[in-house]
mmCIF file of C-alpha atoms in Angstrom:
data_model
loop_
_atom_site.group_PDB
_atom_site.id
_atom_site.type_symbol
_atom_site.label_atom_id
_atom_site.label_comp_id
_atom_site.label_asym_id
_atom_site.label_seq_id
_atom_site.Cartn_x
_atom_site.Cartn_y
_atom_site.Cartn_z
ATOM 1 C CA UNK A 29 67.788 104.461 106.823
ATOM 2 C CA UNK A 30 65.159 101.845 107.779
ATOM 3 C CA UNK A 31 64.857 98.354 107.244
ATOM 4 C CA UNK A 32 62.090 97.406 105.492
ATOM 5 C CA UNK A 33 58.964 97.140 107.185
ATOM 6 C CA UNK A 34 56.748 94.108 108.135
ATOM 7 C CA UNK A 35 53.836 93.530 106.133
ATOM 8 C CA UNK A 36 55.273 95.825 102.987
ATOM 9 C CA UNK A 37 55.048 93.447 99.552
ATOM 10 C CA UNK A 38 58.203 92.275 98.273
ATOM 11 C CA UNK A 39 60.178 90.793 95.703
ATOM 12 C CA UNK A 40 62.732 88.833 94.447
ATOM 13 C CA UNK A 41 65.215 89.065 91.133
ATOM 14 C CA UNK A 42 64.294 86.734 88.514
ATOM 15 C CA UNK A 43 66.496 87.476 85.926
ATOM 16 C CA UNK A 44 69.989 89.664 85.223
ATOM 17 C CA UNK A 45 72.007 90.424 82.067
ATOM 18 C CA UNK A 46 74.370 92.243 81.263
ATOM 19 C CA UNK A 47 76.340 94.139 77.848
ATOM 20 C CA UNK A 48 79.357 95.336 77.052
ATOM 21 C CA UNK A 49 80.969 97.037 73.427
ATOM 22 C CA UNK A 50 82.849 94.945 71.414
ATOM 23 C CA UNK A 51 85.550 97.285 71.123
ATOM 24 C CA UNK A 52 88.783 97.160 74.403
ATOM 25 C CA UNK A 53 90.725 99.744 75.356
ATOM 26 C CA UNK A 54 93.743 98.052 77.122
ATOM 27 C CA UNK A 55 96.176 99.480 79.568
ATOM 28 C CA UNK A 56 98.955 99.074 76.814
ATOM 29 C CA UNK A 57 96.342 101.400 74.254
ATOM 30 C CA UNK A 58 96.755 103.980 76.836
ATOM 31 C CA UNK A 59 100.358 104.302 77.105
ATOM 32 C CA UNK A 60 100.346 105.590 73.399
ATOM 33 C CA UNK A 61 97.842 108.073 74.400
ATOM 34 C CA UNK A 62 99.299 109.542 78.092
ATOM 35 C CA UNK A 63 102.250 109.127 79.915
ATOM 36 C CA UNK A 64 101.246 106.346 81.795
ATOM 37 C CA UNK A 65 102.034 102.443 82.141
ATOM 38 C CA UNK A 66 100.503 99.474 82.298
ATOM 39 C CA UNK A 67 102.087 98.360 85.691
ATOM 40 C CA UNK A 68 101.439 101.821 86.612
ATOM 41 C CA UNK A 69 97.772 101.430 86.417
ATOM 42 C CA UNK A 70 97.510 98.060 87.363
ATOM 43 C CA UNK A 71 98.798 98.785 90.345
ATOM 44 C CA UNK A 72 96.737 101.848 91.418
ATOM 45 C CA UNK A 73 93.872 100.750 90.145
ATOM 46 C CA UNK A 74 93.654 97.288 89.590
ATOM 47 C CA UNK A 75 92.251 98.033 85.998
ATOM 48 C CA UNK A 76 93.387 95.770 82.724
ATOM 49 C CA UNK A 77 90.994 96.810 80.415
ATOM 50 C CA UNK A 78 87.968 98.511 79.900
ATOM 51 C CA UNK A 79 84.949 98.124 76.681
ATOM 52 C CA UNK A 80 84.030 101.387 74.746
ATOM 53 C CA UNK A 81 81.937 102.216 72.069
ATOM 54 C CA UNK A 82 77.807 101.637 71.637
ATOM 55 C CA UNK A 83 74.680 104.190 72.998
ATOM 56 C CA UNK A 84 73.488 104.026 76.609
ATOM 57 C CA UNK A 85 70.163 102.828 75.092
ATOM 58 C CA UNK A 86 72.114 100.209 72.920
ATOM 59 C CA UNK A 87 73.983 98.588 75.655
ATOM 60 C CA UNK A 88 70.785 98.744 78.100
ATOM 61 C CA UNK A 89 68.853 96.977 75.166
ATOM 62 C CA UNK A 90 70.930 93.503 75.420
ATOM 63 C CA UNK A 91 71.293 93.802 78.820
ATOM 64 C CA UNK A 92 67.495 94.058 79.537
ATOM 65 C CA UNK A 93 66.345 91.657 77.104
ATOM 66 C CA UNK A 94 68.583 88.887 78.465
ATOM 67 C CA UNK A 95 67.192 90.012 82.095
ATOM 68 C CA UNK A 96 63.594 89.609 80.933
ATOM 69 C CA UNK A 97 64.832 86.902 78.516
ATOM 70 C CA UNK A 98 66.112 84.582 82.248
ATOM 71 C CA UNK A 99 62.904 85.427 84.258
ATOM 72 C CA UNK A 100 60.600 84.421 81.476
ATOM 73 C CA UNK A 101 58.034 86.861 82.076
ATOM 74 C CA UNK A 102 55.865 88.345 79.392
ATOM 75 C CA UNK A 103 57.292 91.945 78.452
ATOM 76 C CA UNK A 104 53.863 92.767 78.318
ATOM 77 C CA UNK A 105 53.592 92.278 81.665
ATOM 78 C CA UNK A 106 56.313 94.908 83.074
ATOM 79 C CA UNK A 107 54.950 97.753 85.612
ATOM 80 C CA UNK A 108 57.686 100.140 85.105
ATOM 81 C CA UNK A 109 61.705 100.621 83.925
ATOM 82 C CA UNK A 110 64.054 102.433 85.995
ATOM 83 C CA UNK A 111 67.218 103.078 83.655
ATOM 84 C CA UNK A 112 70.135 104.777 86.094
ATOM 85 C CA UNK A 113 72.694 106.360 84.120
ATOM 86 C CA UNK A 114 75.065 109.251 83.864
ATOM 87 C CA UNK A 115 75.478 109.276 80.401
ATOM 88 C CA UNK A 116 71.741 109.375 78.366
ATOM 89 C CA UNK A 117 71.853 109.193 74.726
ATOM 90 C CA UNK A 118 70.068 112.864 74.528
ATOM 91 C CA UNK A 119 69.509 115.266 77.154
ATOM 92 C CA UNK A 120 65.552 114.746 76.116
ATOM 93 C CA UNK A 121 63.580 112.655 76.269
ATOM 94 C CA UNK A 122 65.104 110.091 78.727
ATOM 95 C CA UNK A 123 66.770 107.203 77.398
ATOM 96 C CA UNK A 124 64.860 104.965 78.859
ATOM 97 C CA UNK A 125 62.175 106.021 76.841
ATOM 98 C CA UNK A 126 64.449 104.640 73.742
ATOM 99 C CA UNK A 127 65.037 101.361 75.527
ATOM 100 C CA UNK A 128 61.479 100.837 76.135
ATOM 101 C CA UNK A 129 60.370 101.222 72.670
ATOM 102 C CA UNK A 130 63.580 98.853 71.650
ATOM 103 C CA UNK A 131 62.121 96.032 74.413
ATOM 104 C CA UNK A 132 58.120 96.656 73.210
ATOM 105 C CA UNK A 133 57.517 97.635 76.198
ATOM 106 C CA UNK A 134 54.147 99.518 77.484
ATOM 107 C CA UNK A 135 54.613 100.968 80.997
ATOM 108 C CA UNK A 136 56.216 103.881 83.057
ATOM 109 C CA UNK A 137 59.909 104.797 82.140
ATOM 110 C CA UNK A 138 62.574 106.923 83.426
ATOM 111 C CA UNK A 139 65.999 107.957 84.074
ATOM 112 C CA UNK A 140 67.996 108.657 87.223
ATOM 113 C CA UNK A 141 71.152 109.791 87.585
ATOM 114 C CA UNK A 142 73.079 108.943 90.998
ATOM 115 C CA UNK A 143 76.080 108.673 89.314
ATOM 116 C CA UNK A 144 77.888 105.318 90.382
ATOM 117 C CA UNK A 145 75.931 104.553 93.004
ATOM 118 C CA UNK A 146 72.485 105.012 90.542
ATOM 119 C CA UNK A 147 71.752 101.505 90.075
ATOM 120 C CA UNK A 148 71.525 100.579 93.975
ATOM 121 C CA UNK A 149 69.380 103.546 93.722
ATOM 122 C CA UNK A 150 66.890 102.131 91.359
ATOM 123 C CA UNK A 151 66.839 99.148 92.828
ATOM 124 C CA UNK A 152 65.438 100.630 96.166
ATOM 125 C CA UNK A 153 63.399 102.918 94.061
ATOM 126 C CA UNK A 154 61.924 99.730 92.405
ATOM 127 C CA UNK A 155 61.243 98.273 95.609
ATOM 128 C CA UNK A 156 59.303 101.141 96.595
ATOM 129 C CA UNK A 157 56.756 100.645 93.028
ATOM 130 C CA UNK A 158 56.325 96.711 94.304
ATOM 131 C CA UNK A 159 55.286 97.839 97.918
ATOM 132 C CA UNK A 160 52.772 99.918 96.314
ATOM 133 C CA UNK A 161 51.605 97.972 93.934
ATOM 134 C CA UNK A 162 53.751 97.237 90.906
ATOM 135 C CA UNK A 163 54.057 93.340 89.719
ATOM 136 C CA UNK A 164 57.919 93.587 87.670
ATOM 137 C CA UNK A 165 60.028 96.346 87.463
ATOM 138 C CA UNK A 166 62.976 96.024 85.036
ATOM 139 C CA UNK A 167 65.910 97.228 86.637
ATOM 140 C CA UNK A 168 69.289 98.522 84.222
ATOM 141 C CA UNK A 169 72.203 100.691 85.016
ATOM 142 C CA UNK A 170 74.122 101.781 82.018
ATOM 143 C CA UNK A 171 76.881 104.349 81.199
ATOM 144 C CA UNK A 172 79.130 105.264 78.558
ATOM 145 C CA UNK A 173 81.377 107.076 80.017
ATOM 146 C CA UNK A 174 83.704 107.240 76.666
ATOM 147 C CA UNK A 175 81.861 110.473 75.813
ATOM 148 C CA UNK A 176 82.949 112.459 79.011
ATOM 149 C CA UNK A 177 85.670 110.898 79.256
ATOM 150 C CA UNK A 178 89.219 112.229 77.882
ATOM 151 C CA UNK A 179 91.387 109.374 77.565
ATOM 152 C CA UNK A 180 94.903 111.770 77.404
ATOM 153 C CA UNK A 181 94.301 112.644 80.791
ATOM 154 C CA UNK A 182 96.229 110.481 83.217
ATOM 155 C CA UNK A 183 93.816 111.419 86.026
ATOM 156 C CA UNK A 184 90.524 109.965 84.687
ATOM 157 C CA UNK A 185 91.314 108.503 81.667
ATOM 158 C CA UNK A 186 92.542 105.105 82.978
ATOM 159 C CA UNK A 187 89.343 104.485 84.946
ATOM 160 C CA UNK A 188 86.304 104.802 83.109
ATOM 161 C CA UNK A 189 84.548 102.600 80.601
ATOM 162 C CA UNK A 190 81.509 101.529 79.122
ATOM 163 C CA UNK A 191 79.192 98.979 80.040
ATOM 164 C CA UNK A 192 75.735 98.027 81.160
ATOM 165 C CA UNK A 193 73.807 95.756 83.630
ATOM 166 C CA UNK A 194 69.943 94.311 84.484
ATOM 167 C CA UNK A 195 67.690 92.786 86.762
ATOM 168 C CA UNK A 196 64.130 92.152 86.716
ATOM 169 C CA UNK A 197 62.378 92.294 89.973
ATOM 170 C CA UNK A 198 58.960 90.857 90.695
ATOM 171 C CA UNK A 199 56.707 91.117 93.398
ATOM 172 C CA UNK A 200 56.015 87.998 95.632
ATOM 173 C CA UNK A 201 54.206 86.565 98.853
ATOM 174 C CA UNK A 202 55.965 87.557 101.679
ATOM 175 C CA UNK A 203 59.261 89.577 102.679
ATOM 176 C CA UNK A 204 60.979 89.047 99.242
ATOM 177 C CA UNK A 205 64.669 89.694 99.379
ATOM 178 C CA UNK A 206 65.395 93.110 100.645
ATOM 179 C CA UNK A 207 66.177 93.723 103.901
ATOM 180 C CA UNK A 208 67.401 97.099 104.522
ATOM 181 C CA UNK A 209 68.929 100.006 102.408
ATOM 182 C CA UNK A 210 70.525 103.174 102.813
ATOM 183 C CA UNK A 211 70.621 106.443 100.597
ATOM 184 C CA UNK A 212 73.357 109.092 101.202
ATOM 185 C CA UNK A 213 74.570 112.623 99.454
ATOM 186 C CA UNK A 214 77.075 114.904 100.464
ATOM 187 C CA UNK A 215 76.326 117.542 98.182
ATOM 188 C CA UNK A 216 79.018 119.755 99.616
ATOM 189 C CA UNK A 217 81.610 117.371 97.960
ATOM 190 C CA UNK A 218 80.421 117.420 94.276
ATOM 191 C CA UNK A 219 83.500 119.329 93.293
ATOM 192 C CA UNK A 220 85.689 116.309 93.826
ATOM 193 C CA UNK A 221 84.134 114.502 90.657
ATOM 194 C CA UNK A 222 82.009 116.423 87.894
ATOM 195 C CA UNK A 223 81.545 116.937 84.212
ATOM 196 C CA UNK A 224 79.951 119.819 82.942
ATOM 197 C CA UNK A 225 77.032 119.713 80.204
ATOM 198 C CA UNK A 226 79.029 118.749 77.109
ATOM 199 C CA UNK A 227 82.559 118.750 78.970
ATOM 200 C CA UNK A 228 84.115 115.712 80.075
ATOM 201 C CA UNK A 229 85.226 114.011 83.853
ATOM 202 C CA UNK A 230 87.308 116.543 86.385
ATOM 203 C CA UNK A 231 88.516 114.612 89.262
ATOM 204 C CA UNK A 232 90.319 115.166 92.714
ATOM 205 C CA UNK A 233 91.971 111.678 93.071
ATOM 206 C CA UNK A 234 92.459 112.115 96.572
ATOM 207 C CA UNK A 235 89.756 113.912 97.760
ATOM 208 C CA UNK A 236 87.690 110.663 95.723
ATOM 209 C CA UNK A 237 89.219 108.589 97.445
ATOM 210 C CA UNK A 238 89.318 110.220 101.198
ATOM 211 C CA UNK A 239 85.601 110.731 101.127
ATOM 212 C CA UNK A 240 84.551 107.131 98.883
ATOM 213 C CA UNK A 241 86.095 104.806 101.617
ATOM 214 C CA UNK A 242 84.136 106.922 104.020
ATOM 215 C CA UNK A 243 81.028 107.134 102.393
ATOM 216 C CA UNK A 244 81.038 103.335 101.506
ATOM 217 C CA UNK A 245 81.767 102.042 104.983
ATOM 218 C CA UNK A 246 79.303 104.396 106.847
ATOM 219 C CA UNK A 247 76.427 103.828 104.547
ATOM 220 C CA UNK A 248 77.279 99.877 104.594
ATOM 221 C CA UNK A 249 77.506 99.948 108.541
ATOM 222 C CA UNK A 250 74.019 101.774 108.249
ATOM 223 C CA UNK A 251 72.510 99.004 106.238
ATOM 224 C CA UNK A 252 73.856 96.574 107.951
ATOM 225 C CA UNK A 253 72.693 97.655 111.559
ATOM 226 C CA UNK A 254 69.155 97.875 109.803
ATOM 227 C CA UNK A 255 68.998 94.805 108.945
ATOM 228 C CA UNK A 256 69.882 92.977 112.304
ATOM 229 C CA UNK A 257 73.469 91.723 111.011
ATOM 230 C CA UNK A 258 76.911 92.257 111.347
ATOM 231 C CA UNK A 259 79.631 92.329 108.542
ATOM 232 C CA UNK A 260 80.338 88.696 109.450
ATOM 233 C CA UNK A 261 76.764 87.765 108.365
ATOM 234 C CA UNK A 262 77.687 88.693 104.559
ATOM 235 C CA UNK A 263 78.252 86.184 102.055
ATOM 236 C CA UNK A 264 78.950 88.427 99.072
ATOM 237 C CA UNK A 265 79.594 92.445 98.795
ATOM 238 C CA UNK A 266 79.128 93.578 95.546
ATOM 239 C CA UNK A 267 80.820 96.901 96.039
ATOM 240 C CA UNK A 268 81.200 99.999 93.425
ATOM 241 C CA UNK A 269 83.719 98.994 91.255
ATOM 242 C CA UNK A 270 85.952 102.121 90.947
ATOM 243 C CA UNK A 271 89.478 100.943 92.265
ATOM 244 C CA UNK A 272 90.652 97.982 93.667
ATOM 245 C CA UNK A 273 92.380 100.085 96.442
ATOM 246 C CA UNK A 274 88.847 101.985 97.574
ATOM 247 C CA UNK A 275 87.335 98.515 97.831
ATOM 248 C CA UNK A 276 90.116 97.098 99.308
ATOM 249 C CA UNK A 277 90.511 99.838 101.910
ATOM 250 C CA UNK A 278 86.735 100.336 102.371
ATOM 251 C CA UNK A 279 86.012 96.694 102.900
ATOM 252 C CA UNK A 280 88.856 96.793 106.071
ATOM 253 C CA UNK A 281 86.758 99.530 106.909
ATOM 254 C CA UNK A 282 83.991 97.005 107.277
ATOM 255 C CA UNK A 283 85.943 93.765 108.605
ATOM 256 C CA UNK A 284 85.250 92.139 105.854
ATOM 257 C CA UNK A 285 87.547 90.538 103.540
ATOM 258 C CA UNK A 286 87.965 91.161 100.333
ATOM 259 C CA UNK A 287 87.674 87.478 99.083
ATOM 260 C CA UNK A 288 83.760 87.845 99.788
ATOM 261 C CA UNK A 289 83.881 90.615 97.203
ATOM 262 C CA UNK A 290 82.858 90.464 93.374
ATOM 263 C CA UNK A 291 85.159 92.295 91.233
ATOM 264 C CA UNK A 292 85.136 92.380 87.478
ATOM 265 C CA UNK A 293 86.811 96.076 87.107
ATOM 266 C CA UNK A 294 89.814 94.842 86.155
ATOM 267 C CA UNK A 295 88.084 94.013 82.931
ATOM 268 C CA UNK A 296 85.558 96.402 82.888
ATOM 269 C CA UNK A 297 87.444 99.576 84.437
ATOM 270 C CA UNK A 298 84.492 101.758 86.407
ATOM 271 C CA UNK A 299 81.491 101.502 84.558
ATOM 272 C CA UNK A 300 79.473 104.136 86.736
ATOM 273 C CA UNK A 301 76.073 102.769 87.139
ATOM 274 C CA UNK A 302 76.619 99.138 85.301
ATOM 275 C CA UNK A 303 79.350 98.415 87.873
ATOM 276 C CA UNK A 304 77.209 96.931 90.647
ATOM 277 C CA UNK A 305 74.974 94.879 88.373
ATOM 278 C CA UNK A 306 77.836 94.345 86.201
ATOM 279 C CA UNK A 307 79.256 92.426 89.293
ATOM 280 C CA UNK A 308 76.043 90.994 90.478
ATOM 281 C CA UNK A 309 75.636 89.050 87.779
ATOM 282 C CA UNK A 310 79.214 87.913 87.289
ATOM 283 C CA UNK A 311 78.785 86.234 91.109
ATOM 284 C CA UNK A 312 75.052 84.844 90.333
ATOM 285 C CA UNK A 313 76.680 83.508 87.178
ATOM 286 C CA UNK A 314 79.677 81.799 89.098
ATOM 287 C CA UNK A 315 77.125 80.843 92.062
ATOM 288 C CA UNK A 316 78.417 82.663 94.269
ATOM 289 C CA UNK A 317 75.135 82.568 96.567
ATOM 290 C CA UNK A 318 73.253 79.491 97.686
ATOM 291 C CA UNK A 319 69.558 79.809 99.060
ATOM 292 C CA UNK A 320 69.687 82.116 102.546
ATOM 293 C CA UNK A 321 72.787 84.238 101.956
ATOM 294 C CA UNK A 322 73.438 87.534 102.595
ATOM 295 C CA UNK A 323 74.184 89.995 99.692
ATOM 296 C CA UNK A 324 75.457 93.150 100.268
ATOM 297 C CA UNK A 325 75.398 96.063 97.636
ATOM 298 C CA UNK A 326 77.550 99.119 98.686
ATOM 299 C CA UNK A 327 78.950 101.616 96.132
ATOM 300 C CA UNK A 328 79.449 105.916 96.172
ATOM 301 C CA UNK A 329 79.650 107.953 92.990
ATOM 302 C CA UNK A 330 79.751 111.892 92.012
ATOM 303 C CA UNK A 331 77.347 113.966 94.089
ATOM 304 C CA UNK A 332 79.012 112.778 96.036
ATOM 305 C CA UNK A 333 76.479 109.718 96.332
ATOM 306 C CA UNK A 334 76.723 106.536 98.734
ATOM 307 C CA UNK A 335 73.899 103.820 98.210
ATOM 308 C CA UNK A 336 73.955 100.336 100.094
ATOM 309 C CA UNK A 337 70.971 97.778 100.556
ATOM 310 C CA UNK A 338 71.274 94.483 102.041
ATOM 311 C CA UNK A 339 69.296 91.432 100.387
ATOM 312 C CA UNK A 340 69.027 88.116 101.326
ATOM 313 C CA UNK A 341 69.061 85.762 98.536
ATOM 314 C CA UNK A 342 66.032 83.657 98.549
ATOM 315 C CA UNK A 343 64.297 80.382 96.663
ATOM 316 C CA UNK A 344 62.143 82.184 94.989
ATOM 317 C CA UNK A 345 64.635 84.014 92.568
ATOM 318 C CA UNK A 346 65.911 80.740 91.586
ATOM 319 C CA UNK A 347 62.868 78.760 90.929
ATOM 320 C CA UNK A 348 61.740 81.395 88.991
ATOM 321 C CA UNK A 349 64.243 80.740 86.489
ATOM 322 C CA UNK A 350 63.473 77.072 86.144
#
């Protein structure tokens, strides 16, 4: 996919938040449930814990009003809200309909569902409003995957949890932050991860796990070579979190190491689309980034889905915030 164009408007993040349920499920609350340890999954998956409980619409809520909250903009003043999620509250209307009325909001709303890799998704989608014409597009990726998830299965039920996470973007003079991205879907794979209306998660580990290193390190490479920079170039990759061996092994892949990585799953467990925000905002929190640096988002979900993009962090998001 294409870097993005001279001359196309573009924009910077202003603000993030994020949300997660009160309520912990820890690996030691599993091992009453399957036959399963917590060394065992700690050591597969690099997974402590993981939050469930609340509504996608809920959790996407708090995490946008803090977003909107840290750029200061007027809510009155928002173009459009792209909500990616897995898990909506009803199967109509979309939940981001809900979560617009819960912000006051009075623009364009929708879901869209790319599984994990749904948030990197809306934030390209979101870039594509600003270069047409948009001013702030509010950014969330929520999922509450306790609802499809059955937590006696040893298979799935140690990965998934709920959470959700926000960014406003806003248009500005200039190239803004985004550099490249890259959309994928291998369509042919969606067998290897899938829940049926009103069933819950079916998973082939392996086959996940073949195809997700793949899938991450091509469309990463492809972002990358739009841009005009090598792995070396990065500063940060905030990868998918899923399993700490899938980012491990995809970020060898890449050359990169895995210190330049944010990674919060072992608190959060996979969080589907909040995991890339989720860990966006844990690293802009932490300052992970100074003025100039190179971001890279790079995650893969069910579909089976790959998404990167490849931003470089400017001024502007900073000084908004001031």
């Amino acid at each position: 996919m294409p870097a993005v164009p001279n001359g196309v408007r573009g924009a910077v993040i202003t603000g993030w938040g994020t949300a997660l349920p009160e309520r912990i499920l820890t690996n030691v609350d599993l091992e009453s449930m399957m036959d399963t340890s917590d060394e065992w999954i700690r050591d597969r998956t690099g997974i402590v814990q993981r939050h469930v409980g609340g509504t996608t619409a809920g959790l996407s809520t708090e995490a946008g009003r803090k977003a909107i909250e840290m750029s200061g903009c007027d809510p009155a003043d928002i173009d459009a809200l792209i909500l990616a999620t897995t898990t909506p509250d009803r199967c109509v209307p979309a939940t981001a309909s809900t979560v617009q009325e819960l912000l006051g909001l009075s623009c364009g709303a929708n879901d869209l569902n790319a599984a994990c890799s749904g948030w990197v998704y809306a934030l390209v989608n979101a870039h594509g409003l600003i270069a047409m014409g948009a001013d702030k597009v509010l950014v969330i990726g929520t999922d509450t995957l306790d609802r499809i998830t059955d937590y006696t299965d040893r298979n799935t039920g140690i990965l998934f949890g709920n959470g959700s996470g926000a960014a406003l973007i806003e248009a500005v003079e200039g190239p803004g932050q985004l550099l490249s991205w890259d959309l994928d879907s291998v369509g042919a794979a969606e067998s290897a991860l899938f829940a049926e209306i009103g069933g819950v998660l079916e998973m082939e580990g392996k086959e996940v796990f073949r195809r997700a290193v793949r899938l991450m390190a091509d469309s990463a490479t492809k972002a990358l070579s739009a841009a005009g920079v090598s792995a070396d170039d990065i500063t940060l990759v905030v990868p998918h979190q899923a399993n700490i061996r899938i980012i491990s092994a995809s970020l060898d892949r890449l050359g990169i190491p895995i210190e330049k990585a944010s990674v919060v799953l072992d608190r959060t467990g996979n969080t589907s689309a909040a995991s890339v925000p989720l860990a966006l905002a844990e690293a802009l929190d932490h300052a992970r980034v100074s003025d100039g640096d190179l971001i890279l988002f790079v995650g893969f979900g069910a579909g089976m889905s790959a998404a990167s993009a490849v931003v470089r962090w400017s001024p502007d998001a900073v000084e908004s915030n001031s």
